[in-house]
């Protein structure tokens, strides 16, 4: 059984946060050489009875899909994390349970992230979308671009909007969920739900009893019933640091946590690397925009978080999008993954140069990081000014925001 990569997702609510914001953060830990891209899809309407082709399977399309921005492994259809125009953010975790994950191709957990964002205008709507699709199509298939071995996992999700969050954990088609409206929460690559369950599959408990994992009399503890390991509630590095912020958690705080290598939040191991990161600021007031920050590059301790705001005519950013291989993509041809194409986008290649400088020239590397973090700080302060302003934001002023930030970063590296 393949090991689940140690990724981390966080959400913090007022009064733990600064300025009454909901703050969301996610590190995507994936195979070291995998490239992630940041892609935007506008809201769209679809013909009746039309289909949508996900990573492995085709499913029924819905009449309308919301505008979304995704950070995703460049070979697949879904996403590790993303947001939609209504202020919903979703992140996915690969998990291992007593129930072996199916290797039969179905929906990936990452497909469900995108589908939840496309179809859910609130966190609860997105949850309902995901569990409905689980029931109808199931989950399964290879999580990695690997033709030699199938790495299959169950899925967990952190689903967040301006007022609440849901932790959703799945075992095949069965699931449980907890609603969060206060404090700080973290999920990782282990089951975290215990005895507090606010929604669940109607046959969850009877299924656990039929498998001999629960006797029907003891208190039902989801993680204990379905986990392989005994340390399932001790997985969340970084949460203690957030708990100690005493009402001061900000986007900057979340970025700092995601950069923490000492406690393992930022992963840089022989097999895995934090290949992309995301932070979001979600104001309670709907007249203020939600602001999302993406690295689009590996290792947040050596990357810049760049802001994105939804607008009517968001400018596409080809420099952070991987080359399209169409129907000839080895991820689409059968048998899959017989070749591994170069999926590096322009920002990724520029960032490779920066990482090599940081790793090989200490003085030059420190100077480079200071300048990079100063660029990030300028962007973060500008976004905080937008949220604190009493004037209504003109969407045309931010349509090019992410494009300009990526362009500036690449020019700086050159």
Phi, psi and omega in degrees: 000129180291147176282140177282133180294139185280077176270162180224139173233143180225150167219142178228138182245157169301148004271013179287343187254162178279140173062023174069021182272152161271128183242127184242142177212147180211132167256127178262110179258122187219176175308142191306322187267006182282139180260134171252144177242158176248121187230146179243137174233127181289160173300149185210155171250152187227149181294149175303143177065016177282163182242160174232131181269111178274198185300313183241333187230158177259135180229170178293135175276160176258163183299327183219139174239144181283160172292138183221155169232133189231146164249117189219148168304132194293347184269350187242172184275324185279213184201153171284328185195158179176186183213162173237176186294345182264007178085020175267133175239140178224139173230151184245145172233136172275130182227159177243134181228178175299329177278113180300139177289146183282135174273351178291133184294125177213214174281136170278157172304326180290327172297321182292330173301308182296316181296321177297320179289320181292332192244351184245124180270352174223168178299318180293320177299318180296320176300313181299322177299312185296313184289330176294318179290325175301316181296319187278321188242342181075176178231147180166167179113175185285127178279345184239158177276074188222113181278350184266340185205140177269121178256098183252141182221158163281175187231145169233154184222143166249117186242121192228143167225195186293341186236342183203169175224156174232132168264121181242124179236137189236151174224095188064235178271352181272152186200162172217154183215148177235135178269135182236130178229000181206164175077202181237134178230149178223141168232155179218213186267029175224156176297140182236339181290136181242254184262344177271107181230123183262343176203149182201162173298136185298338181251014184303309187288321178294326177293315179300322180291321181294333179272356179081017182268348179212139185269357178087345181254320180292159176302136183278112178245106188305311183296318180293324181292319190253352183277150172279320187264159178271346184262029188295341181260007185244028191268349196263084171295146177096334183296322180299320178298320177291320180299331182277002185283342174054058174082008185246017182292125181231180175299321179297319177302314181296320177299318179298319178297316182294340179270000188282104177273332183300323181259007174083008178291317174266116189262133176213080185243181181297323184261324189238156178214145169289103189272346176192158182218157182215140173225140179229144173247119184242103179284148179293326181285120183289349176281348177260142183282149167283141183237128185241136180244132179234144172274313184071005182219161183285157172061092182299340177288350178230025182229167178250131171279126184243135187279148176225134174231134178293138177213171184294322184235064179298132180280127179295152184236082182301335184288350176240019177244137183284158178301138178270127181255000176060215183288347179275000180300129179301342176284344182253333181281149182253131356291149186282158168061035178282341174228160178235096184287163176283109183256011182293131175267176187297319179296319180301315181296319178296322181290329175302319178298315181298317180297322180294324177294314181299322184279334188250342183226098189301311183294312180294324179295317179296319179296318179298316180295322178299317180292318179300314182290331176292320175299316179298317181299319178300316179295319180295317179296322178296322179290322177295325176296321178298317182289331181272350182287145176273350180275145178287133183292133173277113185301332181295338182284344184241005181298328181260008190302304183294320177304311183296322181293318177296317180299317179297318180298316181295317179297324178296317180295326181285000000 
